[in-house]
């Protein structure tokens, strides 16, 4: 662990140079370098607050227990947009590694958050007994992030979960996202209603904010200049949000910098956000993603 107070983070590196950096605040992955440590795969705003006072703008914020604005009723109704996980200080549970051969070497970092780890205000708003374990595994050209949600209380509860990943790209005008054809999505920019994706390829020419639901394929890919850049494989989750704020929205966000940073990022966010996941007493949910970097 390096750093002080709200800026504490865990940094890990493989013998071959690849590395990962995770802030305890939000268990937010803020750096993932592949290709012997030469290629940064995540975008973090130059104006991101890295002191533990507000969610980090960039990297991989963990969204839990609600996605988007809080619903009108139910225990999440008093929470803020995207829930409390990205606003809470997680506990570092430790590291495990395998170094059998160079190309299979990996390091796994575990983080935990439970009822006692969230603020008094969040405990009052969401009075449920839960345990989260979030595992971040770095291998030579992949990053795997998986959460387990356990219901530790007497009553059932419902939640949503999303990994709000900001991928670093060179030029948004040359980016396409594949693997979303014939899928229904909610268009939050247009009219918040359901549409059907006819084109198998999504390109960005303006603000995009779409919730793709119940995707049959396991993998969604980001291509740059027609070449594969990232393969994002869903693990036990079926939904994916695509987001780019474009010019005006990027300018309006106080912690988004530089203004034209939207050209260098694309959010492809896997999770379970179509409806709610229900957990009975003692039950556990597990879900996440495996990302392969082609650089
Ligand atoms: C996306 C949402 O997941 O997150 C967008 O679909 C939202 O509607 C974006 O604008 C960023 O949210 P926030 O709370 O980090 O500004």
XYZ file of C-alpha atoms and ligand atoms in Angstrom:
311
model
C 0.000 0.000 0.000
C 1.363 3.422 -0.908
C 0.104 6.958 -0.165
C -1.692 8.555 2.736
C -5.272 8.854 3.995
C -7.885 8.978 1.214
C -5.165 8.617 -1.419
C -3.968 5.178 -0.352
C -3.574 2.699 -3.172
C -2.287 -0.806 -3.801
C 0.246 -1.165 -6.598
C 1.315 -4.511 -8.053
C 3.683 -5.429 -10.839
C 4.519 -8.670 -12.654
C 8.162 -9.674 -13.203
C 7.585 -8.965 -16.920
C 6.673 -5.301 -16.212
C 2.854 -5.243 -16.426
C 1.215 -3.393 -13.543
C -2.036 -2.425 -11.871
C -2.943 0.303 -9.359
C -6.071 0.239 -7.169
C -7.233 3.022 -4.826
C -8.784 1.805 -1.585
C -11.366 4.555 -2.122
C -13.997 2.827 -4.241
C -11.594 -0.082 -4.917
C -11.124 1.896 -8.125
C -8.528 0.520 -10.548
C -6.828 3.676 -11.891
C -4.031 2.162 -13.953
C -3.540 -1.057 -15.866
C -0.412 -1.307 -17.961
C 0.156 -4.182 -20.363
C 2.870 -4.847 -22.958
C 5.702 -5.050 -20.421
C 4.321 -1.938 -18.682
C 4.432 0.258 -21.782
C 0.736 0.552 -22.661
C -1.718 2.289 -20.309
C -5.176 0.812 -20.917
C -7.313 3.006 -18.671
C -8.264 6.668 -18.912
C -8.323 8.811 -15.768
C -9.304 12.484 -15.865
C -6.532 14.972 -15.100
C -9.030 16.642 -12.747
C -10.092 13.430 -10.966
C -10.299 13.808 -7.185
C -7.825 11.226 -5.830
C -8.191 12.182 -2.170
C -11.226 10.085 -1.237
C -13.754 12.917 -1.260
C -15.698 12.079 -4.401
C -15.865 9.187 -6.866
C -12.796 8.952 -9.077
C -13.483 10.171 -12.640
C -11.894 7.418 -14.665
C -10.411 3.957 -14.278
C -12.849 1.262 -13.155
C -15.337 2.638 -10.600
C -17.522 -0.076 -9.026
C -21.237 0.740 -9.221
C -23.311 -0.866 -6.405
C -26.120 -1.187 -5.216
C -27.876 1.047 -7.773
C -27.002 2.039 -11.324
C -27.816 5.604 -12.379
C -30.095 7.919 -10.432
C -31.693 6.255 -7.378
C -35.109 4.674 -7.925
C -38.182 6.479 -6.521
C -38.912 3.823 -3.922
C -37.100 1.078 -1.997
C -33.878 1.047 0.013
C -31.785 2.568 -2.806
C -34.059 5.616 -3.057
C -31.963 7.667 -0.634
C -28.617 6.818 -2.245
C -26.824 8.911 -4.830
C -26.233 8.154 -8.524
C -24.381 4.803 -8.964
C -24.628 3.910 -5.229
C -22.113 3.967 -2.404
C -19.413 1.441 -3.400
C -17.445 3.979 -5.453
C -17.721 6.426 -2.507
C -16.539 4.106 0.254
C -13.132 3.150 1.485
C -12.603 -0.573 0.926
C -10.361 -2.814 2.971
C -7.344 -4.433 1.319
C -7.591 -8.175 2.003
C -4.238 -9.137 0.492
C -2.511 -10.551 -2.507
C -1.939 -13.961 -4.024
C 0.268 -14.771 -6.985
C 1.225 -17.585 -9.302
C 4.507 -17.617 -11.109
C 4.638 -21.087 -12.648
C 5.904 -19.858 -15.995
C 6.432 -16.336 -17.190
C 3.391 -16.258 -19.467
C 1.021 -17.609 -16.856
C 2.244 -15.444 -14.035
C -0.446 -13.353 -12.421
C -1.210 -11.430 -9.285
C -4.601 -11.227 -7.575
C -5.560 -8.412 -5.220
C -8.638 -8.753 -3.000
C -10.687 -5.911 -1.529
C -13.636 -6.082 0.860
C -16.528 -3.853 1.854
C -19.337 -4.587 4.276
C -21.969 -2.814 6.331
C -19.410 -1.634 8.893
C -17.212 -0.123 6.184
C -19.757 2.326 4.780
C -20.709 5.722 6.228
C -23.393 6.175 8.878
C -25.460 8.051 6.309
C -25.255 5.182 3.785
C -25.992 2.600 6.521
C -29.162 4.467 7.435
C -30.239 4.835 3.808
C -29.527 1.184 2.889
C -30.051 -0.718 6.152
C -29.043 -4.148 4.821
C -26.355 -6.562 5.886
C -24.025 -7.368 3.002
C -20.463 -8.412 2.225
C -18.597 -7.588 -0.973
C -15.309 -9.094 -2.085
C -13.783 -7.585 -5.215
C -10.864 -9.405 -6.856
C -8.567 -7.741 -9.361
C -6.294 -10.179 -11.205
C -3.491 -8.965 -13.430
C -1.950 -11.314 -15.980
C 0.354 -10.608 -18.875
C -2.266 -9.270 -21.284
C -5.474 -9.489 -19.272
C -7.163 -7.874 -16.315
C -9.937 -9.739 -14.555
C -12.266 -8.020 -12.110
C -14.875 -10.058 -10.268
C -17.215 -9.205 -7.417
C -19.017 -11.453 -4.985
C -22.025 -10.056 -3.167
C -23.185 -11.943 -0.099
C -26.426 -11.400 1.782
C -25.347 -11.588 5.419
C -28.654 -10.449 6.872
C -31.969 -12.044 7.727
C -34.029 -10.475 4.923
C -33.630 -10.611 1.150
C -32.265 -7.621 -0.765
C -31.979 -6.405 -4.346
C -29.111 -4.680 -6.083
C -27.578 -3.649 -9.386
C -23.886 -3.924 -10.186
C -21.679 -2.427 -12.912
C -17.995 -2.007 -13.690
C -17.882 1.534 -15.088
C -14.646 1.085 -17.079
C -13.061 4.065 -18.853
C -10.920 2.539 -21.629
C -8.076 4.674 -22.963
C -8.120 4.987 -26.741
C -6.197 7.159 -29.197
C -9.035 8.719 -31.173
C -12.760 8.193 -30.601
C -13.519 8.916 -34.270
C -11.635 5.736 -35.194
C -13.221 3.538 -32.541
C -15.960 0.995 -32.979
C -17.583 -1.366 -30.514
C -18.521 -4.802 -31.823
C -20.669 -7.583 -30.461
C -23.863 -5.652 -29.729
C -25.866 -6.526 -32.885
C -29.547 -7.536 -32.553
C -29.550 -6.396 -28.956
C -32.119 -4.089 -27.361
C -30.915 -1.002 -25.589
C -32.242 1.985 -23.717
C -31.042 5.211 -25.279
C -30.545 7.658 -22.399
C -29.506 10.486 -24.736
C -32.423 10.212 -27.148
C -35.601 9.397 -25.271
C -34.880 6.836 -22.527
C -36.912 4.224 -24.413
C -35.945 0.859 -25.873
C -34.393 0.568 -29.338
C -32.916 -2.317 -31.289
C -29.305 -2.254 -32.464
C -29.420 -3.234 -36.141
C -25.800 -2.420 -37.005
C -23.403 -4.931 -35.390
C -20.890 -2.085 -35.004
C -21.361 0.982 -32.799
C -19.465 4.141 -33.789
C -19.251 7.450 -31.959
C -20.178 10.737 -33.640
C -21.840 12.456 -30.680
C -22.868 11.799 -27.085
C -23.645 8.110 -26.492
C -25.306 6.762 -23.356
C -26.893 3.369 -23.967
C -27.854 0.468 -21.753
C -27.661 -2.776 -23.767
C -29.754 -5.465 -22.124
C -29.521 -9.211 -21.948
C -26.718 -9.682 -24.469
C -26.420 -13.221 -25.807
C -22.759 -13.041 -26.830
C -20.174 -13.253 -24.058
C -17.664 -10.852 -25.576
C -17.868 -7.223 -26.698
C -14.817 -5.810 -28.456
C -13.382 -2.328 -28.875
C -11.613 -1.800 -32.211
C -9.343 1.083 -33.204
C -8.810 1.743 -36.890
C -10.499 -1.598 -37.502
C -7.972 -3.507 -35.381
C -8.924 -5.273 -32.143
C -7.884 -3.194 -29.096
C -9.823 -4.730 -26.181
C -11.949 -7.863 -25.807
C -14.307 -7.548 -22.869
C -15.807 -10.859 -21.770
C -18.794 -10.810 -19.426
C -18.711 -13.267 -16.563
C -22.177 -14.125 -15.244
C -23.558 -10.683 -16.181
C -25.598 -9.883 -19.289
C -25.765 -6.101 -19.679
C -23.350 -3.501 -21.020
C -23.503 0.300 -20.948
C -21.687 2.336 -23.595
C -20.934 5.956 -22.754
C -19.051 8.872 -24.225
C -20.006 12.352 -22.981
C -18.785 14.121 -26.147
C -18.075 17.885 -26.255
C -20.767 19.668 -24.207
C -21.230 17.094 -21.452
C -17.448 16.731 -21.025
C -17.184 20.513 -20.545
C -20.023 20.553 -18.026
C -18.374 17.997 -15.704
C -16.130 19.787 -13.209
C -13.834 16.807 -12.746
C -13.443 15.941 -16.444
C -10.168 17.223 -17.916
C -8.871 18.105 -20.384
C -12.068 19.282 -22.117
C -11.206 17.268 -25.202
C -10.381 14.175 -23.109
C -13.586 12.597 -24.444
C -11.562 11.842 -27.603
C -9.294 9.528 -25.627
C -11.835 7.515 -23.649
C -14.756 5.218 -24.151
C -16.773 3.624 -21.385
C -17.852 0.046 -21.999
C -19.362 -1.012 -18.701
C -20.425 -4.580 -17.995
C -22.829 -5.491 -15.254
C -26.281 -6.477 -14.102
C -28.428 -3.358 -14.468
C -31.511 -4.562 -16.345
C -33.887 -4.928 -13.404
C -32.543 -6.062 -10.029
C -30.615 -9.044 -8.704
C -32.282 -10.561 -5.680
C -30.373 -12.351 -2.929
C -32.063 -14.312 -0.172
C -30.486 -14.709 3.244
C -27.060 -16.364 2.913
C -27.029 -16.297 -0.897
C -24.052 -15.155 -2.965
C -23.896 -13.530 -6.413
C -20.702 -13.552 -8.443
C -20.050 -11.574 -11.632
C -17.504 -9.466 -13.445
C -15.341 -9.308 -16.532
C -12.149 -10.444 -18.186
C -10.487 -7.833 -20.418
C -7.803 -8.694 -22.920
C -5.609 -5.899 -24.225
C -4.262 -6.400 -27.746
C -1.458 -3.887 -27.102
C -22.955 6.133 -17.148
C -24.384 6.549 -17.224
O -22.865 4.802 -16.747
O -22.289 6.964 -16.200
C -24.448 8.011 -17.633
O -25.087 5.749 -18.155
C -23.649 8.860 -16.662
O -25.803 8.441 -17.677
C -22.232 8.321 -16.567
O -23.631 10.210 -17.119
C -21.349 9.084 -15.565
O -21.927 9.121 -14.308
P -21.251 9.926 -13.128
O -22.191 9.817 -11.952
O -19.932 9.269 -12.857
O -21.093 11.337 -13.620
